[in-house]
Amino acid sequence: MSKPNLNVEVCGVKFKNPLIAASGTYGFGREFNKLYDIATLGGISVKGLTLKPRLGNPPSRIAETPMGMLNSVGLQNPGVDAFIAEELPWLRQRDLAVIANIAGSTVDDYCQMAEKFQNQPVEMLELNISCPNVKEGGVAFGTRPESILEITRQVKRHAMQPLMVKLSPNVADIGEAALAAQEGGADAISLINTLTGMAVDVYKRRPILANVTGGLSGPAVKPVALRMVYQASHKVKIPVVGMGGIMTGEDVAAFMLCGASAVMVGTANLADPMACPRILREFEEYLARTQVSCASDLVGKLEV
């Protein structure tokens, strides 16, 4: 059998393979590019950007958990203008799709950011309305279908690139959240963002995170993520990008079988900086071993 075709497409955006570095775990790619050519990946969703620079939450901001981690970084970033001026030109020299992850405290914040990207060379916008470790904005927009629909509709009016809405798992019905994004005009959805959790130091009798709660990620959330990707993909007609605890090539296959057209690799990058090329290699070996000629042939082919 010839080498499997790894190409996938998400709402008209072509990726050389289904692996996308997840926002918040990969920076802007510079550090990882010192270890391997990041153009090995299909794409990168850059660190969450806000209209103005953010220092993020006070420390402590990270806590290890069984089979995962909690983070309460709080969207520390240099701001959208600095990204466009200093980071985007470097990224555009790499052969991979660039997704701008945008976050805000108000609807107007998101709309202004979409406008700033209108004439910029990014392939897609990822609307981050589901960050669980920021006290204002973010998660407030992502927990109710009506607010998801409204903010998606507003931002879509200002977006030139395809708009992907990143959904929170901290909802009563992920299918309704997915439908709301679609009805608001989203071109794709990505899920799941982190689950809200906390950790406690029983000797100090205090929360470990200064923000008290944070976002749980890593292998511990994978069963929840698979279930939600499966449910969401059966509710909407737009593409789904899956994430949540992907550590191996077989994990990639599982998400695609559940309905994901592509996947994002997050916490694995923090545990093993060479995770993405290893996962990609394992995924290609899986395709060859199971005699699947095209990666896209896996999408939604779970037999139930």
Coordinates of C-alpha atoms in Angstrom, one line a residue:
M1 CA 0.0 0.0 0.0
S2 CA 1.2 3.5 -0.9
K3 CA 1.8 6.1 1.8
P4 CA -1.5 7.4 3.3
N5 CA -2.7 10.8 2.2
L6 CA -2.8 12.9 5.4
N7 CA -4.4 16.0 3.9
V8 CA -7.6 17.3 5.5
E9 CA -9.8 20.3 4.9
V10 CA -11.8 22.3 7.4
C11 CA -14.3 24.8 6.0
G12 CA -12.2 25.4 2.9
V13 CA -8.9 25.7 4.8
K14 CA -6.4 23.0 3.7
F15 CA -4.1 21.3 6.2
K16 CA -1.3 19.0 5.1
N17 CA -2.2 16.7 8.0
P18 CA -4.9 16.8 10.8
L19 CA -2.6 17.9 13.6
I20 CA -2.9 21.5 14.8
A21 CA -1.0 22.8 17.9
A22 CA -3.7 23.9 20.4
S23 CA -3.8 27.5 21.6
G24 CA -2.2 28.2 24.9
T25 CA 0.2 25.2 24.8
Y26 CA 2.5 26.2 21.9
G27 CA 3.0 29.9 22.3
F28 CA 3.6 31.3 18.8
G29 CA 5.7 28.3 17.8
R30 CA 9.2 29.8 18.2
E31 CA 10.3 27.7 21.1
F32 CA 9.2 24.4 19.5
N33 CA 10.8 25.4 16.1
K34 CA 14.2 25.2 17.9
L35 CA 13.5 21.5 18.4
Y36 CA 11.8 20.6 15.1
D37 CA 10.4 22.2 12.0
I38 CA 6.9 23.3 13.1
A39 CA 5.9 23.1 9.4
T40 CA 5.7 19.4 10.2
L41 CA 2.2 20.2 11.6
G42 CA -0.9 20.9 9.7
G43 CA -1.4 24.2 11.6
I44 CA -1.1 26.2 14.7
S45 CA -3.7 28.0 16.8
V46 CA -1.7 30.7 18.4
K47 CA -1.7 31.7 22.1
G48 CA -5.0 33.4 23.0
L49 CA -4.9 37.0 22.0
T50 CA -6.7 40.0 23.5
L51 CA -7.2 43.6 22.3
K52 CA -4.6 44.9 24.8
P53 CA -1.6 43.2 26.4
R54 CA -2.4 41.1 29.4
L55 CA -0.2 40.0 32.3
G56 CA -2.5 37.1 33.2
N57 CA -3.3 35.8 36.6
P58 CA -1.0 36.0 39.6
P59 CA 1.0 32.8 40.5
S60 CA 0.5 30.0 41.3
R61 CA -1.0 29.3 37.9
I62 CA -0.2 25.6 37.2
A63 CA -1.1 22.5 39.2
E64 CA -0.5 18.9 38.3
T65 CA -3.3 16.5 38.7
P66 CA -3.6 12.7 38.1
M67 CA -3.4 12.2 34.3
G68 CA -3.6 15.9 33.7
M69 CA -3.0 19.5 34.8
L70 CA -4.9 22.6 35.9
N71 CA -3.9 25.9 34.5
S72 CA -5.0 29.4 35.5
V73 CA -2.6 31.4 33.3
G74 CA -5.4 33.9 32.5
L75 CA -4.6 34.7 28.8
Q76 CA -1.2 36.3 29.3
N77 CA -0.3 37.7 25.9
P78 CA 1.3 40.7 24.2
G79 CA -1.9 41.9 22.6
V80 CA -3.1 41.6 19.0
D81 CA -1.1 44.5 17.6
A82 CA 2.2 43.1 18.9
F83 CA 1.3 39.7 17.5
I84 CA 0.6 41.1 14.0
A85 CA 3.8 43.2 14.0
E86 CA 6.2 40.8 15.7
E87 CA 5.0 37.2 15.5
L88 CA 2.9 36.8 12.4
P89 CA 5.6 37.7 9.9
W90 CA 7.8 35.0 11.4
L91 CA 5.0 32.4 11.4
R92 CA 4.2 33.2 7.7
Q93 CA 7.7 32.0 6.8
R94 CA 6.6 28.5 8.0
D95 CA 4.6 26.3 5.8
L96 CA 1.5 25.7 8.0
A97 CA -1.9 27.1 8.5
V98 CA -2.1 29.9 11.1
I99 CA -5.2 30.2 13.2
A100 CA -5.6 33.4 15.3
N101 CA -7.3 32.6 18.7
I102 CA -9.1 35.7 19.9
A103 CA -10.5 36.4 23.4
G104 CA -12.2 39.4 25.0
S105 CA -14.2 40.8 27.8
T106 CA -16.9 42.4 25.7
V107 CA -18.5 41.7 22.3
D108 CA -16.9 44.8 21.0
D109 CA -13.4 43.5 21.9
Y110 CA -14.0 40.4 19.8
C111 CA -15.4 42.5 16.9
Q112 CA -12.4 44.9 16.9
M113 CA -10.0 42.0 16.9
A114 CA -11.7 40.4 13.9
E115 CA -11.4 43.7 12.1
K116 CA -7.7 43.9 12.9
F117 CA -7.2 40.5 11.2
Q118 CA -9.3 41.3 8.1
N119 CA -6.3 42.0 5.9
Q120 CA -3.8 39.8 7.7
P121 CA -2.4 36.5 6.4
V122 CA -4.1 34.1 8.8
E123 CA -6.2 31.2 7.5
M124 CA -8.8 31.2 10.3
L125 CA -10.1 32.9 13.4
E126 CA -10.8 30.8 16.5
L127 CA -13.4 32.6 18.7
N128 CA -12.4 31.8 22.3
I129 CA -15.6 32.2 24.3
S130 CA -14.9 29.4 26.7
C131 CA -11.8 30.2 28.8
P132 CA -12.5 29.1 32.4
N133 CA -9.7 30.9 34.2
V134 CA -10.5 34.5 33.4
K135 CA -12.7 36.3 35.9
E136 CA -14.4 38.5 33.3
G137 CA -15.7 37.7 29.8
G138 CA -14.6 34.5 28.1
V139 CA -16.6 31.7 29.8
A140 CA -19.6 34.0 30.3
F141 CA -20.2 34.0 26.6
G142 CA -19.7 30.3 26.2
T143 CA -22.1 28.8 28.7
R144 CA -25.6 29.7 27.2
P145 CA -26.8 28.9 23.7
E146 CA -28.3 32.3 23.2
S147 CA -25.1 34.2 24.1
I148 CA -23.1 31.8 21.9
L149 CA -25.4 32.6 19.0
E150 CA -25.3 36.3 19.5
I151 CA -21.6 36.8 19.9
T152 CA -20.9 34.5 16.9
R153 CA -23.3 36.5 14.8
Q154 CA -21.7 39.8 15.8
V155 CA -18.1 38.7 15.2
K156 CA -19.0 37.0 12.0
R157 CA -20.0 40.3 10.5
H158 CA -16.5 41.6 11.0
A159 CA -14.5 38.5 10.1
M160 CA -13.0 38.0 6.6
Q161 CA -11.5 34.6 7.4
P162 CA -13.6 31.5 8.3
L163 CA -14.7 31.7 11.9
M164 CA -14.3 28.7 14.2
V165 CA -16.0 28.9 17.6
K166 CA -14.3 27.2 20.5
L167 CA -16.9 25.6 22.8
S168 CA -16.8 25.1 26.5
P169 CA -17.5 21.6 28.0
N170 CA -19.0 23.4 31.1
V171 CA -22.5 23.4 29.7
A172 CA -25.7 21.4 30.1
D173 CA -26.0 20.3 26.5
I174 CA -23.0 20.5 24.1
G175 CA -25.3 19.7 21.2
E176 CA -27.3 22.9 21.8
A177 CA -24.1 24.9 22.2
A178 CA -22.8 23.6 18.9
L179 CA -26.2 24.4 17.1
A180 CA -26.1 27.9 18.5
A181 CA -22.6 28.5 17.0
Q182 CA -23.8 27.1 13.7
E183 CA -26.9 29.3 13.7
G184 CA -24.8 32.3 14.6
G185 CA -22.8 31.8 11.4
A186 CA -19.8 29.8 12.6
D187 CA -17.9 28.0 9.8
A188 CA -16.6 25.4 12.2
I189 CA -16.5 24.6 15.9
S190 CA -13.6 23.4 18.1
L191 CA -14.0 21.5 21.3
I192 CA -13.4 20.9 24.1
N193 CA -11.9 23.7 26.0
T194 CA -10.8 22.8 29.5
L195 CA -13.1 21.6 32.3
T196 CA -13.3 23.9 35.3
G197 CA -11.6 22.3 38.3
M198 CA -9.5 23.1 41.4
A199 CA -6.7 21.7 43.6
V200 CA -6.2 22.1 47.3
D201 CA -3.1 22.1 49.5
V202 CA -4.5 20.4 52.6
Y203 CA -1.5 21.4 54.8
K204 CA -1.8 25.1 54.0
R205 CA -5.6 24.7 53.8
R206 CA -5.6 26.8 50.7
P207 CA -6.3 26.4 47.0
I208 CA -3.1 25.7 45.0
L209 CA -4.1 28.1 42.3
A210 CA -4.2 31.8 43.2
N211 CA -7.3 32.1 41.1
V212 CA -8.8 29.2 43.1
T213 CA -10.1 27.4 40.0
G214 CA -8.5 26.7 36.7
G215 CA -8.9 24.6 33.5
L216 CA -8.4 20.9 33.6
S217 CA -6.7 19.3 30.6
G218 CA -4.8 16.2 29.6
P219 CA -5.6 12.5 29.3
A220 CA -8.1 12.8 32.2
V221 CA -10.5 14.7 30.0
K222 CA -10.3 12.6 26.9
P223 CA -13.4 10.4 27.5
V224 CA -15.5 13.6 28.1
A225 CA -14.0 15.2 25.0
L226 CA -14.7 12.2 22.8
R227 CA -18.3 12.1 23.9
M228 CA -18.8 15.8 23.3
V229 CA -17.1 15.7 19.8
Y230 CA -19.4 12.7 18.9
Q231 CA -22.5 14.5 20.1
A232 CA -21.7 17.9 18.6
S233 CA -20.7 16.4 15.2
H234 CA -24.1 14.7 15.0
K235 CA -25.9 18.0 15.7
V236 CA -24.2 20.3 13.2
K237 CA -23.4 20.3 9.5
I238 CA -20.2 22.4 9.9
P239 CA -16.8 20.8 10.5
V240 CA -15.7 19.9 14.0
V241 CA -12.1 20.2 15.3
G242 CA -11.6 17.9 18.3
M243 CA -9.2 18.2 21.2
G244 CA -8.9 17.0 24.8
G245 CA -6.2 14.7 26.1
I246 CA -4.7 13.6 22.8
M247 CA -1.4 11.9 23.5
T248 CA -1.0 9.3 20.8
G249 CA -1.7 8.7 17.1
E250 CA -4.5 6.3 18.0
D251 CA -6.1 9.2 20.0
V252 CA -6.1 11.2 16.8
A253 CA -7.9 8.4 15.1
A254 CA -10.5 8.1 17.9
F255 CA -11.4 11.8 17.6
M256 CA -11.7 11.6 13.8
L257 CA -13.9 8.5 14.1
C258 CA -16.1 10.4 16.5
G259 CA -16.6 13.1 13.9
A260 CA -13.6 15.5 14.0
S261 CA -12.2 16.7 10.7
A262 CA -8.9 17.7 12.4
V263 CA -7.6 17.7 15.9
M264 CA -5.6 20.0 18.3
V265 CA -2.8 18.7 20.5
G266 CA -2.4 20.7 23.7
T267 CA -1.2 19.4 27.1
A268 CA 0.9 16.7 25.4
N269 CA 3.2 19.5 24.2
L270 CA 3.9 20.5 27.8
A271 CA 4.6 17.0 28.9
D272 CA 6.8 16.1 25.9
P273 CA 8.0 18.9 23.6
M274 CA 8.5 16.4 20.8
A275 CA 4.9 15.1 21.2
C276 CA 3.5 16.4 17.9
P277 CA 5.9 14.8 15.5
R278 CA 5.7 11.6 17.5
I279 CA 1.9 11.6 17.4
L280 CA 1.9 12.4 13.7
R281 CA 4.2 9.5 13.0
E282 CA 2.1 7.2 15.1
F283 CA -1.1 8.3 13.3
E284 CA 0.5 7.7 9.9
E285 CA 1.5 4.2 11.1
Y286 CA -2.0 3.6 12.3
L287 CA -3.4 4.5 8.9
A288 CA -1.0 2.2 7.1
R289 CA -1.6 -0.7 9.6
T290 CA -5.4 -0.4 9.1
Q291 CA -5.1 0.1 5.4
V292 CA -6.8 3.5 5.4
S293 CA -5.6 5.4 2.3
C294 CA -6.8 8.9 3.3
A295 CA -7.0 10.4 6.8
S296 CA -10.2 12.1 5.9
D297 CA -11.9 8.7 5.3
L298 CA -11.9 8.2 9.1
V299 CA -14.2 11.2 9.8
G300 CA -17.4 10.1 11.4
K301 CA -16.9 6.5 10.6
L302 CA -17.5 5.2 14.1
E303 CA -19.6 2.0 14.0
V304 CA -22.3 2.1 16.8

